[in-house]
PDB file of C-alpha atoms in Angstrom:
ATOM      1  CA  MET A   4      -0.239  -0.037   0.105  1.00 37.00           C
ATOM      2  CA  ILE A   5       1.165   3.566  -0.844  1.00 39.00           C
ATOM      3  CA  LYS A   6       0.815   6.027   1.892  1.00 41.00           C
ATOM      4  CA  MET A   7       0.633   9.303   0.708  1.00 40.00           C
ATOM      5  CA  VAL A   8       3.649  12.009   2.395  1.00 45.00           C
ATOM      6  CA  LYS A   9       1.939  15.513   3.498  1.00 54.00           C
ATOM      7  CA  GLN A  10       4.969  17.095   2.985  1.00 65.00           C
ATOM      8  CA  ASN A  11       4.919  17.760   7.079  1.00 82.00           C
ATOM      9  CA  LEU A  12       2.061  20.387   6.860  1.00 89.00           C
ATOM     10  CA  ASP A  13      -0.993  21.090   8.792  1.00 91.00           C
ATOM     11  CA  ASP A  14      -3.919  22.522   9.275  1.00 92.00           C
ATOM     12  CA  ILE A  15      -2.672  25.540   9.850  1.00 94.00           C
ATOM     13  CA  ASP A  16      -0.272  25.766   6.398  1.00 93.00           C
ATOM     14  CA  PHE A  17      -3.770  24.640   4.572  1.00 92.00           C
ATOM     15  CA  ARG A  18      -5.973  27.685   5.783  1.00 92.00           C
ATOM     16  CA  ILE A  19      -2.910  30.131   4.790  1.00 95.00           C
ATOM     17  CA  ALA A  20      -2.957  28.737   1.234  1.00 93.00           C
ATOM     18  CA  TYR A  21      -6.924  28.745   1.143  1.00 89.00           C
ATOM     19  CA  GLU A  22      -7.092  32.054   2.288  1.00 91.00           C
ATOM     20  CA  LEU A  23      -4.367  33.192   0.259  1.00 92.00           C
ATOM     21  CA  LYS A  24      -5.882  31.185  -2.772  1.00 87.00           C
ATOM     22  CA  ASN A  25      -9.118  33.522  -2.407  1.00 84.00           C
ATOM     23  CA  ASP A  26      -7.030  36.496  -1.975  1.00 89.00           C
ATOM     24  CA  CYS A  27      -3.473  36.817  -2.800  1.00 90.00           C
ATOM     25  CA  ARG A  28      -2.740  40.353  -1.983  1.00 93.00           C
ATOM     26  CA  ILE A  29      -3.846  39.724   2.087  1.00 95.00           C
ATOM     27  CA  SER A  30      -1.374  41.352   4.424  1.00 96.00           C
ATOM     28  CA  TYR A  31       0.484  38.828   6.579  1.00 96.00           C
ATOM     29  CA  LYS A  32      -1.046  41.096   9.379  1.00 96.00           C
ATOM     30  CA  GLN A  33      -4.968  40.502   8.131  1.00 96.00           C
ATOM     31  CA  LEU A  34      -4.004  36.645   6.602  1.00 95.00           C
ATOM     32  CA  GLY A  35      -2.650  36.080  10.895  1.00 96.00           C
ATOM     33  CA  GLY A  36      -5.697  38.060  12.057  1.00 95.00           C
ATOM     34  CA  ALA A  37      -8.223  35.811   9.872  1.00 93.00           C
ATOM     35  CA  ILE A  38      -6.896  32.210  11.618  1.00 93.00           C
ATOM     36  CA  SER A  39      -5.356  33.632  14.616  1.00 94.00           C
ATOM     37  CA  LEU A  40      -1.460  33.352  14.052  1.00 95.00           C
ATOM     38  CA  SER A  41       0.747  36.339  14.686  1.00 96.00           C
ATOM     39  CA  PRO A  42       1.778  37.766  10.969  1.00 96.00           C
ATOM     40  CA  SER A  43       5.557  36.659  11.700  1.00 96.00           C
ATOM     41  CA  LEU A  44       4.903  32.971  11.632  1.00 96.00           C
ATOM     42  CA  VAL A  45       2.069  33.272   8.574  1.00 96.00           C
ATOM     43  CA  TYR A  46       5.223  35.025   6.802  1.00 97.00           C
ATOM     44  CA  GLU A  47       7.445  31.956   8.025  1.00 96.00           C
ATOM     45  CA  ARG A  48       4.691  29.385   7.334  1.00 96.00           C
ATOM     46  CA  THR A  49       4.185  31.041   3.473  1.00 96.00           C
ATOM     47  CA  LYS A  50       7.832  31.483   3.081  1.00 96.00           C
ATOM     48  CA  LYS A  51       8.257  27.451   3.564  1.00 95.00           C
ATOM     49  CA  MET A  52       5.316  25.972   1.435  1.00 94.00           C
ATOM     50  CA  GLU A  53       7.046  28.146  -1.470  1.00 95.00           C
ATOM     51  CA  GLU A  54      10.137  26.591  -1.045  1.00 94.00           C
ATOM     52  CA  LYS A  55       8.433  23.082  -0.837  1.00 93.00           C
ATOM     53  CA  ASN A  56       6.240  24.346  -3.883  1.00 93.00           C
ATOM     54  CA  VAL A  57       3.030  24.295  -2.376  1.00 94.00           C
ATOM     55  CA  ILE A  58       2.253  27.665  -2.943  1.00 94.00           C
ATOM     56  CA  LEU A  59       3.119  27.803  -6.711  1.00 94.00           C
ATOM     57  CA  SER A  60       2.024  30.965  -7.944  1.00 92.00           C
ATOM     58  CA  TYR A  61       0.378  34.316  -7.133  1.00 91.00           C
ATOM     59  CA  ASN A  62      -2.379  35.102  -9.830  1.00 87.00           C
ATOM     60  CA  ALA A  63      -5.164  37.432 -10.364  1.00 84.00           C
ATOM     61  CA  LYS A  64      -8.573  36.895 -11.789  1.00 84.00           C
ATOM     62  CA  VAL A  65      -9.109  38.931 -14.954  1.00 87.00           C
ATOM     63  CA  ASP A  66     -11.687  39.988 -16.814  1.00 89.00           C
ATOM     64  CA  TRP A  67      -9.895  39.447 -20.296  1.00 91.00           C
ATOM     65  CA  GLY A  68     -12.974  40.592 -22.289  1.00 91.00           C
ATOM     66  CA  LYS A  69     -12.172  43.672 -21.159  1.00 91.00           C
ATOM     67  CA  PHE A  70      -8.701  43.196 -23.302  1.00 92.00           C
ATOM     68  CA  GLY A  71     -10.980  42.618 -26.046  1.00 93.00           C
ATOM     69  CA  TYR A  72     -10.906  38.623 -25.919  1.00 94.00           C
ATOM     70  CA  SER A  73     -14.485  38.327 -25.609  1.00 94.00           C
ATOM     71  CA  ILE A  74     -14.472  34.022 -26.546  1.00 97.00           C
ATOM     72  CA  HIS A  75     -13.423  32.098 -23.955  1.00 97.00           C
ATOM     73  CA  ALA A  76     -13.155  28.657 -25.258  1.00 97.00           C
ATOM     74  CA  PHE A  77     -11.837  25.066 -24.097  1.00 98.00           C
ATOM     75  CA  ILE A  78     -10.673  22.907 -26.792  1.00 97.00           C
ATOM     76  CA  LEU A  79     -10.244  19.507 -26.848  1.00 97.00           C
ATOM     77  CA  LEU A  80      -7.239  17.767 -28.838  1.00 94.00           C
ATOM     78  CA  LYS A  81      -6.858  14.190 -30.211  1.00 90.00           C
ATOM     79  CA  ASP A  82      -3.300  13.821 -30.925  1.00 82.00           C
ATOM     80  CA  ASP A  83      -3.590  12.431 -34.089  1.00 75.00           C
ATOM     81  CA  ARG A  84      -0.507  14.292 -35.447  1.00 74.00           C
ATOM     82  CA  PHE A  85       1.874  14.546 -33.221  1.00 70.00           C
ATOM     83  CA  ILE A  86       0.969  11.427 -31.705  1.00 67.00           C
ATOM     84  CA  GLY A  87       2.650  10.404 -28.161  1.00 68.00           C
ATOM     85  CA  ASP A  88       4.280  14.077 -28.449  1.00 75.00           C
ATOM     86  CA  VAL A  89       3.255  17.174 -25.574  1.00 80.00           C
ATOM     87  CA  PRO A  90       2.083  20.144 -28.000  1.00 84.00           C
ATOM     88  CA  TYR A  91       4.564  22.076 -26.181  1.00 85.00           C
ATOM     89  CA  PHE A  92       4.536  24.461 -29.516  1.00 87.00           C
ATOM     90  CA  LEU A  93       1.202  25.719 -28.326  1.00 91.00           C
ATOM     91  CA  LYS A  94       2.423  27.418 -25.585  1.00 88.00           C
ATOM     92  CA  ASP A  95       4.094  30.171 -27.878  1.00 90.00           C
ATOM     93  CA  ARG A  96       0.556  30.971 -29.295  1.00 92.00           C
ATOM     94  CA  ASP A  97      -1.145  34.261 -27.465  1.00 91.00           C
ATOM     95  CA  GLU A  98      -4.090  32.333 -27.471  1.00 94.00           C
ATOM     96  CA  VAL A  99      -3.664  29.542 -25.607  1.00 95.00           C
ATOM     97  CA  PHE A 100      -3.910  30.516 -21.482  1.00 94.00           C
ATOM     98  CA  ASN A 101      -3.692  26.820 -20.038  1.00 94.00           C
ATOM     99  CA  LEU A 102      -2.839  23.476 -21.410  1.00 94.00           C
ATOM    100  CA  TYR A 103      -4.414  20.306 -20.057  1.00 95.00           C
ATOM    101  CA  MET A 104      -3.568  16.630 -20.347  1.00 93.00           C
ATOM    102  CA  VAL A 105      -7.121  14.856 -20.210  1.00 95.00           C
ATOM    103  CA  SER A 106      -8.813  11.342 -19.987  1.00 94.00           C
ATOM    104  CA  GLY A 107     -10.905  10.121 -22.071  1.00 94.00           C
ATOM    105  CA  GLU A 108     -11.544  10.253 -25.870  1.00 93.00           C
ATOM    106  CA  TYR A 109      -9.214  13.179 -26.304  1.00 94.00           C
ATOM    107  CA  ASP A 110      -5.728  13.955 -25.191  1.00 91.00           C
ATOM    108  CA  TYR A 111      -5.454  17.678 -24.101  1.00 93.00           C
ATOM    109  CA  MET A 112      -7.653  20.285 -23.123  1.00 96.00           C
ATOM    110  CA  LEU A 113      -7.046  24.006 -24.187  1.00 96.00           C
ATOM    111  CA  GLU A 114      -7.897  27.163 -22.426  1.00 96.00           C
ATOM    112  CA  VAL A 115      -8.191  30.085 -24.910  1.00 97.00           C
ATOM    113  CA  TYR A 116      -9.287  33.664 -24.790  1.00 96.00           C
ATOM    114  CA  ILE A 117      -9.505  35.191 -28.289  1.00 97.00           C
ATOM    115  CA  ALA A 118     -10.534  38.341 -29.559  1.00 96.00           C
ATOM    116  CA  ASN A 119     -13.592  37.259 -32.579  1.00 96.00           C
ATOM    117  CA  LYS A 120     -14.849  34.737 -34.626  1.00 96.00           C
ATOM    118  CA  ASP A 121     -12.549  35.578 -36.901  1.00 97.00           C
ATOM    119  CA  ASP A 122      -9.675  35.047 -35.023  1.00 97.00           C
ATOM    120  CA  LEU A 123     -11.219  32.059 -33.528  1.00 97.00           C
ATOM    121  CA  GLY A 124     -12.190  29.984 -37.325  1.00 96.00           C
ATOM    122  CA  ASN A 125      -8.156  31.147 -38.207  1.00 97.00           C
ATOM    123  CA  PHE A 126      -6.915  29.245 -34.694  1.00 96.00           C
ATOM    124  CA  MET A 127      -9.412  26.420 -35.694  1.00 96.00           C
ATOM    125  CA  ASP A 128      -7.452  25.915 -39.011  1.00 95.00           C
ATOM    126  CA  TYR A 129      -4.314  25.983 -37.339  1.00 93.00           C
ATOM    127  CA  LEU A 130      -5.294  23.642 -35.133  1.00 93.00           C
ATOM    128  CA  TYR A 131      -7.090  21.252 -38.166  1.00 91.00           C
ATOM    129  CA  ARG A 132      -3.748  21.418 -39.925  1.00 89.00           C
ATOM    130  CA  THR A 133      -0.490  20.949 -36.671  1.00 88.00           C
ATOM    131  CA  VAL A 134      -2.661  18.704 -34.807  1.00 87.00           C
ATOM    132  CA  GLY A 135      -6.521  16.864 -35.987  1.00 84.00           C
ATOM    133  CA  ARG A 136      -9.537  16.668 -34.316  1.00 91.00           C
ATOM    134  CA  THR A 137     -10.982  18.816 -32.436  1.00 94.00           C
ATOM    135  CA  TYR A 138     -13.567  19.945 -29.444  1.00 96.00           C
ATOM    136  CA  THR A 139     -14.277  23.392 -29.256  1.00 97.00           C
ATOM    137  CA  LEU A 140     -16.616  24.127 -26.176  1.00 97.00           C
ATOM    138  CA  LEU A 141     -17.393  28.033 -25.951  1.00 97.00           C
ATOM    139  CA  ILE A 142     -18.036  29.788 -22.752  1.00 95.00           C
ATOM    140  CA  LEU A 143     -21.384  31.814 -22.539  1.00 95.00           C
ATOM    141  CA  ARG A 144     -21.123  33.131 -19.288  1.00 91.00           C
ATOM    142  CA  GLU A 145     -19.515  32.804 -16.168  1.00 88.00           C
ATOM    143  CA  ILE A 146     -22.688  31.331 -13.328  1.00 88.00           C
ATOM    144  CA  TYR A 147     -20.471  31.444 -10.644  1.00 82.00           C
ATOM    145  CA  GLU A 148     -17.271  29.767  -9.376  1.00 74.00           C
ATOM    146  CA  VAL A 149     -17.558  27.585  -6.643  1.00 67.00           C
ATOM    147  CA  PRO A 150     -15.477  28.745  -3.728  1.00 62.00           C
ATOM    148  CA  GLU A 151     -13.030  26.061  -2.337  1.00 57.00           C
ATOM    149  CA  LYS A 152     -13.646  24.444   1.342  1.00 54.00           C
ATOM    150  CA  PRO A 153     -11.021  25.142   4.506  1.00 51.00           C
TER     151      PRO A 153
END
């Protein structure tokens, strides 16, 4: 039986990570107040989680539509043409924000933001030529984002 190793993380580390996920700009003082810990201990624990690659990055949620990228889509890819090789060549495309390996009929899923239907058509043509099969899911609107539970 394989035992999961949690890298010596505890409930306090989880609460710090949870609070940072919800607001990555929270001060150590505010964070300490939220979880009943001194700001210096919050800082120390946060730095340790960064060093252990538990906290990977700090991000902002951006409305890309306000920058003119009104189409948000997920595109499933089947590796018909680049068989067995991860499509790293897609990371250089401005449209591509995330690439995931997935299970099921398709092999990868792209998250893209694109300005308009003509640009989407051009990008899809590129995918057909370089990748093969695709399946596109357009995001019509975000209903809600499920908050993570502490």
